[in-house]
XYZ file of C-alpha atoms in Angstrom:
760
model
C 13.929 -6.822 -36.975
C 15.703 -6.429 -33.631
C 16.474 -2.691 -33.956
C 14.347 -1.993 -30.899
C 16.893 -3.854 -28.726
C 19.478 -1.141 -29.430
C 17.353 1.309 -27.424
C 17.818 -0.658 -24.198
C 20.405 -0.255 -21.454
C 22.257 -3.462 -20.355
C 19.853 -4.533 -17.560
C 16.827 -3.803 -19.769
C 18.422 -5.841 -22.580
C 19.065 -8.709 -20.171
C 15.427 -8.697 -19.035
C 14.000 -8.514 -22.565
C 16.155 -11.350 -23.949
C 15.957 -13.684 -20.959
C 15.498 -17.270 -22.192
C 12.881 -19.647 -20.815
C 12.257 -20.037 -17.091
C 10.991 -17.863 -14.221
C 12.090 -14.229 -14.271
C 11.528 -11.374 -11.827
C 12.210 -7.843 -13.036
C 12.563 -5.432 -10.125
C 11.750 -2.106 -11.774
C 12.497 1.062 -9.836
C 10.367 4.154 -10.354
C 10.779 5.668 -13.834
C 13.071 2.859 -15.010
C 11.167 2.046 -18.210
C 9.364 -1.103 -17.099
C 6.564 -0.709 -19.664
C 9.144 -0.564 -22.448
C 10.871 -3.674 -21.102
C 7.640 -5.640 -20.772
C 6.532 -4.550 -24.256
C 9.868 -5.391 -25.876
C 10.038 -8.735 -24.092
C 6.719 -9.765 -25.630
C 7.891 -8.555 -29.052
C 11.174 -10.459 -28.602
C 9.344 -13.671 -27.651
C 7.278 -13.399 -30.846
C 10.493 -12.764 -32.821
C 11.834 -15.994 -31.306
C 8.905 -17.920 -32.744
C 6.433 -17.921 -29.848
C 2.877 -17.745 -31.190
C 1.087 -14.608 -29.838
C -1.923 -16.832 -29.086
C 0.294 -18.617 -26.528
C 1.245 -15.453 -24.590
C -0.777 -14.196 -21.611
C 0.028 -10.667 -20.387
C -1.789 -9.389 -17.301
C -2.019 -5.715 -16.277
C -4.030 -3.660 -13.799
C -5.661 -1.167 -16.184
C -7.158 -1.496 -19.657
C -5.285 1.657 -20.628
C -1.923 0.040 -19.824
C -2.891 -3.065 -21.808
C -3.937 -1.026 -24.852
C -0.797 1.102 -24.712
C 1.365 -2.035 -24.641
C -0.604 -3.706 -27.427
C -0.170 -0.688 -29.722
C 3.557 -0.514 -28.955
C 3.907 -4.211 -29.790
C 1.948 -3.752 -33.036
C 4.323 -0.933 -33.994
C 7.190 -3.441 -33.749
C 5.740 -6.700 -35.083
C 2.567 -5.651 -36.915
C -0.999 -6.890 -36.528
C 0.138 -10.208 -35.012
C 0.152 -8.225 -31.757
C -3.653 -8.315 -31.779
C -3.572 -12.061 -31.159
C -2.126 -11.701 -27.660
C -4.202 -12.620 -24.638
C -3.623 -9.259 -22.970
C -5.661 -7.251 -20.487
C -6.464 -6.754 -16.827
C -6.828 -9.748 -14.525
C -10.570 -9.139 -14.419
C -11.061 -8.727 -18.169
C -8.984 -11.793 -19.110
C -10.639 -14.072 -16.576
C -14.105 -12.701 -17.365
C -13.390 -13.742 -20.958
C -12.443 -17.258 -19.810
C -15.518 -17.478 -17.577
C -17.785 -16.497 -20.495
C -16.577 -19.692 -22.161
C -16.169 -22.018 -19.161
C -18.628 -20.552 -16.624
C -21.324 -23.099 -17.475
C -19.281 -25.642 -15.481
C -19.974 -23.488 -12.409
C -23.653 -22.995 -13.260
C -23.436 -19.573 -14.967
C -24.729 -18.654 -18.422
C -22.290 -16.979 -20.797
C -24.273 -13.723 -20.611
C -23.746 -13.212 -16.867
C -23.849 -9.624 -15.556
C -20.910 -8.016 -13.778
C -22.029 -6.093 -10.695
C -20.234 -2.884 -9.836
C -19.972 -1.700 -6.230
C -23.297 0.162 -6.439
C -25.084 -3.016 -7.548
C -23.415 -5.008 -4.769
C -24.296 -2.452 -2.098
C -27.890 -2.296 -3.353
C -28.191 -6.068 -3.002
C -26.630 -5.987 0.466
C -29.033 -3.220 1.555
C -31.962 -5.356 0.396
C -30.689 -8.325 2.406
C -30.066 -6.211 5.516
C -33.607 -4.831 5.259
C -35.061 -8.295 4.683
C -33.285 -9.614 7.797
C -34.547 -6.614 9.820
C -30.983 -5.633 10.762
C -29.860 -2.126 11.696
C -28.175 -0.589 8.640
C -26.327 1.827 10.935
C -24.588 -1.184 12.458
C -24.438 -3.306 9.325
C -23.113 -0.579 7.072
C -23.263 -1.831 3.450
C -19.770 -0.527 2.685
C -18.258 -2.358 5.621
C -20.159 -5.576 4.932
C -19.139 -5.511 1.263
C -15.477 -4.957 2.194
C -15.636 -7.857 4.643
C -17.059 -10.136 1.945
C -14.531 -8.834 -0.601
C -11.569 -9.521 1.690
C -12.836 -13.054 2.284
C -13.152 -13.743 -1.441
C -9.726 -12.291 -2.215
C -8.337 -14.763 0.341
C -10.341 -17.538 -1.396
C -12.733 -17.987 1.526
C -16.226 -18.797 0.254
C -19.404 -18.325 2.268
C -19.404 -21.969 3.382
C -15.858 -21.761 4.796
C -16.586 -18.346 6.305
C -19.589 -19.645 8.231
C -17.665 -22.673 9.481
C -14.734 -20.605 10.756
C -14.936 -19.873 14.490
C -12.385 -17.055 14.263
C -14.469 -15.104 11.750
C -17.541 -15.654 13.914
C -15.733 -14.287 16.974
C -14.495 -11.260 15.026
C -18.007 -10.513 13.787
C -19.396 -10.889 17.321
C -16.771 -8.468 18.616
C -17.789 -6.000 15.890
C -21.473 -6.432 16.922
C -22.248 -7.872 13.466
C -22.816 -11.606 14.049
C -24.949 -11.940 10.901
C -22.260 -11.089 8.354
C -21.786 -14.767 7.521
C -25.505 -15.082 6.862
C -25.487 -11.962 4.686
C -22.471 -13.326 2.774
C -24.342 -16.556 2.032
C -27.517 -14.767 0.896
C -25.500 -12.269 -1.160
C -23.688 -15.023 -3.067
C -26.799 -17.103 -3.661
C -28.837 -14.087 -4.822
C -26.087 -13.014 -7.222
C -25.807 -16.592 -8.519
C -29.568 -16.803 -9.137
C -29.336 -13.454 -10.937
C -26.596 -14.931 -13.169
C -24.278 -12.193 -11.909
C -20.732 -11.938 -10.579
C -19.082 -9.026 -8.821
C -15.437 -8.077 -9.467
C -14.126 -10.366 -6.751
C -16.153 -13.284 -8.125
C -14.302 -13.040 -11.442
C -11.094 -14.062 -9.650
C -12.699 -16.274 -6.997
C -14.639 -18.268 -9.573
C -11.596 -18.629 -11.835
C -9.761 -20.236 -8.919
C -12.736 -22.539 -8.270
C -12.891 -23.385 -11.982
C -9.204 -24.344 -12.092
C -9.440 -26.228 -8.778
C -12.511 -28.319 -9.564
C -12.128 -28.787 -13.315
C -8.593 -29.936 -14.016
C -9.314 -30.471 -17.701
C -9.992 -26.714 -18.014
C -6.828 -25.836 -16.077
C -4.830 -28.213 -18.265
C -6.288 -26.599 -21.389
C -5.132 -23.103 -20.421
C -1.808 -24.277 -18.975
C -0.891 -25.646 -22.392
C -2.378 -22.683 -24.222
C -0.364 -20.070 -22.280
C 3.296 -20.993 -22.754
C 4.418 -17.623 -21.404
C 2.724 -15.719 -18.572
C 3.746 -12.097 -17.890
C 2.439 -10.040 -14.964
C 2.804 -6.256 -14.654
C 2.690 -4.416 -11.288
C 3.247 -7.738 -9.537
C 3.527 -6.055 -6.128
C -0.192 -5.223 -6.377
C -1.403 -8.811 -6.781
C -3.526 -10.442 -4.090
C -3.582 -14.068 -3.000
C -6.254 -14.980 -5.543
C -4.423 -13.400 -8.493
C -1.087 -14.973 -7.600
C -2.556 -18.468 -7.252
C -4.173 -18.209 -10.686
C -0.921 -17.125 -12.368
C 1.088 -19.822 -10.569
C -1.336 -22.505 -11.731
C -1.307 -21.259 -15.316
C 2.515 -21.204 -15.417
C 2.959 -24.549 -13.673
C 3.559 -26.602 -16.853
C 6.029 -24.428 -18.783
C 7.428 -22.405 -15.811
C 7.774 -19.411 -18.129
C 6.502 -16.796 -15.723
C 7.822 -13.232 -15.871
C 6.758 -10.777 -13.178
C 7.560 -7.069 -13.198
C 7.179 -4.898 -10.137
C 8.628 -2.706 -7.426
C 8.146 -3.627 -3.787
C 8.717 0.045 -2.928
C 5.470 0.849 -4.751
C 3.250 -1.717 -3.045
C 0.453 0.514 -1.709
C -2.781 -1.422 -2.099
C -2.935 -3.660 0.984
C -6.387 -2.207 1.726
C -7.534 -3.770 -1.554
C -6.033 -7.123 -0.669
C -2.634 -6.681 -2.359
C -0.041 -8.873 -0.669
C 3.524 -7.533 -0.725
C 4.753 -10.988 0.273
C 3.969 -12.160 -3.277
C 6.969 -10.208 -4.571
C 9.145 -10.448 -1.443
C 8.859 -14.257 -1.381
C 8.697 -14.951 -5.111
C 12.145 -16.541 -5.125
C 11.018 -19.043 -2.478
C 8.359 -20.309 -4.886
C 10.787 -20.393 -7.824
C 14.275 -21.439 -6.616
C 15.616 -21.282 -10.206
C 14.468 -17.685 -10.513
C 16.532 -15.161 -12.478
C 16.394 -11.608 -11.100
C 17.084 -8.462 -13.119
C 17.109 -5.048 -11.469
C 16.186 -1.924 -13.425
C 17.714 0.818 -11.290
C 18.224 3.729 -13.682
C 15.480 6.331 -13.389
C 14.779 8.205 -16.640
C 11.989 10.374 -15.228
C 13.195 12.562 -12.380
C 16.069 14.837 -11.408
C 18.903 13.656 -9.165
C 17.518 15.580 -6.187
C 14.118 13.908 -6.459
C 15.560 10.411 -6.971
C 18.014 10.771 -4.091
C 15.355 12.175 -1.782
C 13.100 9.215 -2.573
C 15.967 6.804 -1.889
C 16.726 8.427 1.460
C 13.075 8.059 2.470
C 12.447 4.456 1.403
C 15.694 3.287 3.004
C 13.868 3.552 6.349
C 11.742 0.499 5.412
C 13.038 -2.838 6.658
C 10.951 -5.172 4.467
C 12.222 -4.527 0.962
C 14.212 -5.949 -1.920
C 17.672 -4.437 -2.161
C 18.206 -1.962 -4.977
C 19.726 1.464 -5.513
C 17.840 3.692 -7.936
C 19.992 6.313 -9.693
C 19.672 8.753 -12.574
C 21.917 10.496 -15.074
C 19.440 13.379 -15.354
C 20.253 16.916 -14.227
C 20.707 17.759 -10.571
C 17.494 19.777 -10.590
C 16.066 22.084 -7.953
C 15.899 21.131 -4.330
C 12.536 20.012 -2.991
C 10.700 22.958 -1.462
C 8.864 22.575 1.832
C 5.960 24.922 2.536
C 4.413 25.614 5.916
C 0.889 27.075 5.971
C -1.061 28.346 8.944
C -4.279 26.647 7.793
C -5.432 24.205 5.146
C -7.075 27.105 3.260
C -3.768 28.976 3.224
C -2.070 25.804 1.986
C -4.506 25.790 -0.938
C -3.769 29.439 -1.735
C 0.014 28.999 -1.513
C 0.045 26.028 -3.880
C -2.321 27.732 -6.324
C -0.219 30.914 -6.312
C 2.889 28.921 -7.197
C 1.085 27.221 -10.073
C -0.149 30.619 -11.281
C 3.374 32.051 -11.277
C 5.119 28.981 -12.672
C 2.690 28.997 -15.592
C 3.537 32.586 -16.433
C 7.262 32.525 -15.779
C 7.937 29.046 -17.115
C 5.393 29.080 -19.949
C 3.929 25.833 -18.626
C 0.522 24.289 -19.207
C -2.037 23.407 -16.539
C -1.549 19.732 -17.381
C 2.098 19.968 -16.260
C 0.955 20.241 -12.621
C -0.465 17.717 -10.178
C -1.641 18.133 -6.587
C -1.522 14.841 -4.691
C -3.178 14.243 -1.323
C -3.817 11.372 1.066
C -7.633 11.594 1.070
C -10.202 12.961 -1.391
C -11.626 15.304 1.260
C -8.465 17.441 1.043
C -9.302 18.642 -2.467
C -11.735 21.380 -1.347
C -9.167 24.036 -0.361
C -7.244 23.567 -3.611
C -10.383 23.613 -5.750
C -11.481 26.918 -4.215
C -8.052 28.508 -4.613
C -7.637 27.349 -8.213
C -11.108 28.622 -9.148
C -10.306 32.070 -7.749
C -7.272 32.232 -10.038
C -9.302 30.909 -12.984
C -7.030 27.872 -13.304
C -8.763 24.877 -14.850
C -8.442 21.588 -12.992
C -9.785 18.052 -12.999
C -10.372 15.727 -10.087
C -9.493 12.092 -10.662
C -11.553 9.722 -8.564
C -14.708 11.816 -8.442
C -17.997 10.843 -10.060
C -17.048 9.177 -13.330
C -19.126 9.339 -16.492
C -20.347 5.767 -16.104
C -21.478 6.385 -12.513
C -23.985 9.127 -13.408
C -27.624 8.280 -12.834
C -28.861 8.661 -16.393
C -25.956 6.555 -17.696
C -26.508 3.818 -15.125
C -30.238 3.862 -15.943
C -29.718 3.117 -19.643
C -26.928 0.626 -18.892
C -29.297 -1.180 -16.497
C -31.820 -1.498 -19.338
C -29.112 -2.888 -21.610
C -27.942 -5.305 -18.909
C -31.464 -6.629 -18.434
C -31.937 -7.047 -22.177
C -28.813 -9.245 -22.220
C -29.449 -11.033 -18.907
C -33.078 -11.242 -17.761
C -31.975 -12.869 -14.500
C -30.285 -9.632 -13.368
C -32.558 -8.642 -10.477
C -30.576 -5.498 -9.570
C -30.974 -4.145 -13.114
C -34.680 -5.080 -12.990
C -35.275 -3.130 -9.773
C -33.651 -0.056 -11.304
C -35.636 0.015 -14.568
C -39.058 -1.502 -13.863
C -40.574 1.915 -13.156
C -38.269 3.991 -15.353
C -39.687 6.071 -16.916
C -42.588 5.991 -14.498
C -45.204 3.457 -15.520
C -47.255 3.218 -12.320
C -45.353 0.333 -10.709
C -44.641 1.076 -7.060
C -42.169 -0.415 -4.578
C -44.860 -2.677 -3.122
C -45.489 -4.291 -6.509
C -41.748 -4.725 -7.127
C -41.318 -6.315 -3.693
C -44.223 -8.672 -4.454
C -42.568 -9.764 -7.727
C -39.270 -10.446 -5.940
C -41.036 -12.465 -3.225
C -42.949 -14.472 -5.856
C -39.689 -15.277 -7.627
C -38.038 -16.298 -4.339
C -40.976 -18.439 -3.150
C -41.275 -20.244 -6.482
C -37.495 -20.560 -6.909
C -37.764 -18.765 -10.238
C -35.727 -16.015 -11.896
C -37.439 -12.601 -11.689
C -37.939 -12.661 -15.463
C -40.100 -15.784 -15.305
C -42.550 -13.945 -13.069
C -42.392 -10.730 -15.130
C -42.801 -12.494 -18.485
C -45.940 -14.293 -17.223
C -47.145 -11.622 -14.831
C -50.873 -12.131 -15.510
C -50.585 -15.618 -14.031
C -49.585 -14.049 -10.715
C -51.477 -10.744 -10.437
C -53.975 -8.526 -12.215
C -54.952 -4.868 -12.364
C -53.263 -1.809 -13.809
C -49.823 -2.687 -12.414
C -49.949 -6.124 -14.066
C -50.849 -4.500 -17.376
C -47.894 -2.077 -17.086
C -45.513 -4.916 -16.248
C -46.793 -6.907 -19.214
C -46.084 -3.935 -21.512
C -42.583 -3.703 -20.010
C -42.018 -7.442 -20.597
C -43.045 -7.116 -24.245
C -40.534 -4.296 -24.694
C -37.723 -6.446 -23.284
C -38.766 -9.346 -25.532
C -38.634 -7.091 -28.601
C -35.094 -5.974 -27.700
C -34.013 -9.555 -27.153
C -35.218 -10.416 -30.655
C -32.810 -7.789 -32.011
C -29.950 -9.551 -30.207
C -31.034 -12.922 -31.586
C -31.022 -11.369 -35.059
C -27.369 -10.483 -34.557
C -27.825 -6.708 -34.304
C -24.744 -4.904 -33.002
C -24.514 -3.057 -29.684
C -25.339 0.377 -31.111
C -28.417 -0.804 -33.007
C -29.881 -2.415 -29.890
C -28.903 0.433 -27.537
C -30.385 3.104 -29.838
C -33.661 1.204 -30.013
C -33.782 0.825 -26.228
C -33.016 4.515 -25.641
C -35.756 5.621 -28.057
C -38.590 3.205 -27.316
C -38.328 3.071 -23.527
C -38.940 6.828 -23.395
C -35.726 7.609 -21.495
C -34.364 9.904 -24.213
C -37.747 11.538 -24.778
C -38.200 12.268 -21.077
C -34.784 13.924 -20.768
C -35.219 15.847 -24.027
C -38.458 17.302 -22.647
C -36.613 18.564 -19.546
C -35.349 21.957 -20.692
C -33.516 22.785 -17.471
C -29.722 23.039 -17.661
C -29.457 19.788 -15.683
C -31.969 18.036 -17.928
C -30.166 19.087 -21.089
C -26.842 17.960 -19.613
C -28.321 14.542 -18.810
C -29.735 14.269 -22.341
C -26.305 15.111 -23.793
C -24.696 12.524 -21.514
C -26.992 9.820 -22.888
C -26.171 10.885 -26.434
C -22.493 10.659 -25.518
C -23.050 7.130 -24.218
C -24.641 6.185 -27.534
C -21.662 7.792 -29.297
C -19.275 5.663 -27.248
C -21.221 2.526 -28.193
C -20.984 3.538 -31.868
C -17.231 4.014 -31.499
C -17.022 0.556 -29.919
C -18.884 -0.971 -32.869
C -16.823 0.934 -35.453
C -13.500 -0.047 -33.842
C -11.880 -2.606 -36.146
C -9.968 -4.117 -33.231
C -13.215 -5.291 -31.593
C -14.090 -8.612 -33.145
C -17.187 -9.014 -30.974
C -19.498 -6.033 -31.516
C -22.394 -7.425 -29.488
C -24.159 -5.610 -26.686
C -22.891 -8.214 -24.199
C -19.309 -7.499 -25.260
C -19.779 -3.732 -24.874
C -21.317 -4.126 -21.406
C -18.391 -6.244 -20.264
C -15.988 -3.645 -21.625
C -17.718 -0.895 -19.623
C -18.072 -2.993 -16.460
C -14.326 -3.637 -16.374
C -13.212 -0.028 -16.819
C -11.047 1.321 -14.003
C -10.707 4.946 -12.855
C -7.377 5.128 -14.670
C -9.153 4.311 -17.925
C -11.481 7.329 -17.760
C -10.754 10.264 -20.050
C -11.630 13.943 -19.697
C -15.249 14.147 -20.769
C -15.105 17.560 -22.381
C -11.916 16.786 -24.301
C -10.010 19.579 -22.531
C -6.853 17.877 -21.286
C -5.101 21.096 -20.224
C -6.068 21.003 -16.567
C -4.244 20.794 -13.262
C -4.708 17.260 -11.930
C -6.000 16.773 -8.382
C -5.967 13.207 -7.116
C -5.155 10.894 -4.241
C -1.669 9.432 -4.187
C -3.158 5.965 -4.580
C -4.681 7.060 -7.875
C -1.434 8.597 -9.143
C 0.657 5.448 -9.391
C 1.937 4.950 -12.923
C 1.560 8.650 -13.803
C 4.130 11.427 -14.077
C 4.016 15.231 -14.133
C 6.577 18.001 -14.597
C 5.642 19.626 -11.299
C 4.107 17.809 -8.334
C 2.753 19.120 -5.031
C 2.377 16.575 -2.234
C 0.154 18.277 0.316
C -1.175 17.643 3.819
C 2.067 16.226 5.220
C 0.915 16.112 8.821
C 0.960 13.425 11.488
C -2.295 11.438 11.626
C -3.140 12.595 8.107
C -0.027 11.324 6.321
C 0.908 8.914 7.762
C -2.737 8.193 8.414
C -3.751 7.678 12.034
C -5.206 4.317 10.986
C -1.814 3.169 9.708
C 0.196 3.520 12.921
C -0.741 0.222 14.553
C 2.054 -1.919 13.131
C 5.351 -1.704 11.299
C 3.762 -3.213 8.184
C 1.128 -0.447 8.107
C 3.673 2.322 8.667
C 5.965 0.934 5.961
C 3.060 0.901 3.503
C 2.431 4.587 4.267
C 6.100 5.287 3.647
C 5.878 3.457 0.319
C 2.846 5.602 -0.503
C 4.908 8.754 0.100
C 7.685 7.263 -2.053
C 5.186 6.812 -4.884
C 4.104 10.456 -4.494
C 7.681 11.765 -4.645
C 8.576 9.721 -7.707
C 5.663 11.089 -9.784
C 7.649 14.340 -10.213
C 9.897 14.902 -13.213
C 11.373 18.375 -12.609
C 10.012 20.098 -9.509
C 8.593 18.711 -6.277
C 6.969 20.726 -3.498
C 5.915 19.336 -0.102
C 3.472 21.205 2.127
C 1.741 20.954 5.478
C -0.648 23.063 7.538
C -0.361 23.932 11.219
C -4.137 23.719 11.666
C -6.902 21.918 9.814
C -10.630 21.394 10.287
C -11.641 17.792 10.834
C -15.257 16.757 11.423
C -16.148 20.372 12.130
C -13.407 20.915 14.727
C -10.218 22.903 14.338
C -7.224 20.670 15.041
C -3.628 21.788 15.488
C -1.251 19.662 13.468
C 2.303 18.388 13.761
C 4.407 18.025 10.618
C 4.691 14.502 9.255
C 7.586 12.333 10.408
C 8.204 11.667 6.722
C 9.522 15.220 6.292
C 12.323 14.433 8.741
C 13.105 11.129 7.069
C 14.232 12.780 3.831
C 17.901 13.733 3.817
C 17.960 17.501 4.336
C 20.576 17.824 1.585
C 17.744 17.510 -0.928
C 15.318 19.909 0.782
C 15.106 23.667 0.419
C 15.024 24.972 3.967
C 16.996 27.435 6.127
C 20.511 26.248 6.904
C 19.917 26.413 10.664
C 17.380 23.610 10.473
C 18.505 20.603 12.504
C 19.323 17.410 10.617
C 16.758 14.629 10.575
C 17.053 12.359 13.620
C 18.359 8.846 13.022
C 15.783 6.353 14.254
C 16.885 2.899 15.269
C 13.640 1.137 16.123
C 9.947 1.055 15.413
C 9.245 2.518 18.859
C 11.375 5.513 17.852
C 9.135 5.890 14.797
C 5.987 5.813 16.889
C 7.392 8.283 19.399
C 8.411 10.847 16.804
C 5.134 12.714 17.163
C 5.968 13.318 20.835
C 9.470 14.481 19.992
C 8.034 17.021 17.547
C 6.589 18.943 20.485
C 10.067 19.791 21.770
C 11.833 19.999 18.405
C 9.200 22.009 16.565
C 10.718 25.419 17.306
C 14.310 24.406 16.584
C 13.584 22.328 13.465
C 10.281 22.600 11.677
C 9.307 26.081 12.749
C 12.111 27.105 10.399
C 10.567 25.306 7.426
C 9.326 28.625 6.085
C 9.003 29.447 2.421
C 12.445 30.468 1.183
C 10.986 32.756 -1.456
C 8.365 34.773 0.399
C 7.534 36.498 -2.856
C 6.115 33.228 -4.077
C 4.797 31.584 -0.952
C 3.244 34.195 1.294
C -0.522 34.504 1.365
C -1.881 37.472 -0.588
C -4.957 39.186 0.826
C -5.239 42.259 -1.427
C -8.770 43.342 -2.368
C -8.860 45.031 -5.800
C -10.098 48.605 -6.059
C -13.769 48.940 -6.942
C -12.860 50.904 -10.105
C -10.232 48.359 -11.197
C -9.799 48.498 -14.978
C -6.848 46.903 -16.738
C -4.628 49.305 -18.673
C -3.462 48.651 -22.205
C 0.269 47.693 -22.309
C 0.959 50.730 -24.523
C -0.216 53.016 -21.674
C 2.280 51.565 -19.186
C 5.879 52.693 -18.789
C 8.736 52.173 -16.296
C 8.351 54.251 -13.147
C 4.548 54.349 -13.082
C 2.500 53.067 -10.151
C 0.241 50.089 -10.878
C -2.235 47.810 -9.107
C -2.551 44.032 -9.545
C -5.767 42.245 -8.551
C -3.911 39.805 -6.320
C -0.507 41.302 -5.477
C -1.695 44.845 -4.719
C 0.173 48.085 -5.454
C 3.689 48.438 -6.840
C 6.092 50.278 -9.131
C 6.686 49.115 -12.700
C 10.460 48.801 -13.103
C 10.885 47.313 -16.583
C 8.969 46.220 -19.694
C 10.153 43.756 -22.348
C 8.359 43.028 -25.641
C 9.136 39.954 -27.778
C 6.791 39.563 -30.710
C 3.278 39.693 -29.266
C 4.503 38.853 -25.754
C 4.893 41.722 -23.286
C 6.540 41.122 -19.888
C 6.384 43.622 -17.034
C 8.695 43.537 -14.003
C 6.943 45.094 -11.000
C 8.281 45.742 -7.497
C 5.182 45.238 -5.328
C 4.917 46.891 -1.917
C 4.062 43.683 -0.063
C 5.241 40.652 -2.046
C 8.436 41.839 -3.700
C 9.468 41.801 -7.349
C 7.566 39.757 -9.915
C 7.748 39.367 -13.672
C 4.313 39.150 -15.272
C 3.021 38.305 -18.734
C 0.538 41.072 -19.539
C -1.527 38.734 -21.694
C -2.411 36.986 -18.400
C -1.787 39.518 -15.645
C -3.894 42.688 -15.718
C -2.459 45.915 -14.265
C -4.400 49.065 -13.390
C -2.571 52.336 -13.926
C -2.699 54.280 -10.647
C -3.131 57.998 -11.343
């Protein structure tokens, strides 16, 4: 039964078999924390703890599902009885049951950021405020930060400090917007993501019988990625663990990178203060990366002052040194990285999916996309427009949301004239005003529209209302999510309208809707889903994170392009961390305090530790920003890595030892004088790989058959230009050609990929 324990190293074994009481597992990068957390849950069940009494909180649904399946592999189907999921999904589930105590129906909608911004725009317009001053994104972030700090609209409006800050920002009405936003969402029976946590705290604060119920239900509380928790999340977990004190948190302070989302690193740094009897186990052996990568990461993160002491090590191979590339421009940086990927694929027989390009901001992806396309290398961008954010998908989902929750005014506004039924914005505005003036939900006005208005618009609205009523009957009859969704898609005319659009875009949108219906069918057919209702499916979709999205076309063999923030928890054989320039990384906005700078350093640490075998760092000497060409200085972070782990010319000066924060902030000035002696020498060691290739293929370029090529002949490559073929090797169906090119040196090419023209 306990065979799985034999797979653990001593610290992992200690963490898994820890008896009752508070436990903090400090898990260095690549140290097997998911295995430890999984095995600990399995071990607790082996010890007689009922799975129904275990709460395990994660940050992505994908992580929760992976852990659940691992646990099932050890203990069987009992693993399905765990209360396991993301903070938002678990507490949404609790609020479905207990939300009536706060005035919500169990079928409340969950607003995504688009819904929230739409509501805020409506309020800004209604208050006749300038939306260029009151930018919806900014206002929403301000409200979000308040909620994550458990500051409701009442407390916000009574706080003089917040009022002064808003005055200084020339937005004195934010408090008023916050109040209207919360009340409108409440009347719409809707919560946004932050409300799921905020309202859980309110529920436990004001209804002690509910808190007591869940405190006794959850005898063990486990939290993954604890360094990413905010104030709201930590308070909930502390309250739930208060009776039994069996709280186990797993995290790495060196990977705390989400302060902008409200994550509070002090939660992990000060955890022992809250639990004096705390046991601490450190997982310091890295199983992912080479010695050079691990040691380089250690040398970097050692510059942070606020951290928990640990020394990550590995027994893996030494590995290659970390290469540093210097490009003249950001476009050249894109070409250099893409060329390396092209060659590594051929020479190392690697797949596209073995590579990742990580950057500080999404805007940096352009140069790499262009370069990869020119080499016909497939790639995927993580963090772009996801499947569930596409217009046609959101349209049908809005219909489904309104069928479940007729108080959802944001869904109503989206679908009332979709497909077009002759109901203009003026009529919609009139309905919303009528609902507001009569203190009624929008649906009450819509369902009895002929009591409030007449004419063609009223007739169209009445037809719409009858449609919604017919769908609601299906729900009352107990029809599953797919049955209801299929009926909605067919009878509203959405599918028919897209099917009639024979443009490429129209057909793609039609196929996307069919794919949505397929996903709903899969949800219904999944035996693990006990609740197959439309409401359950909508909650499942609303709580998806970017990390839970899969490749839509099923082609997983692609180079991954993503921000470093999005990469946490992932690993790749070869990683390129690009754009290592001052004011880009570290970001100019993160140089105002030590805490900000240390978070940027942790972000770079996360980037480094995504690499298993090879790591490449790059920067450009010039880059366009807001339409202007800026000259760039290399990032201070390059100098903070011990040069013993970097591949650079031996004459490069050692990294300076900085003793104070002021030294850190002044490093950009020192670069001006040190650039020639230090970083000007950070040139590609292998110019054959790194230098930019500008060859234009001959107009009559035609690839020769391998049988027509022989050593000594002159050849032309589309990218590398002209050269002399020195050697050919054939193994099975694989033919390799070694060519000495005139400009880029010797290269070995697979002729199934590389095409050579025989020069007469």
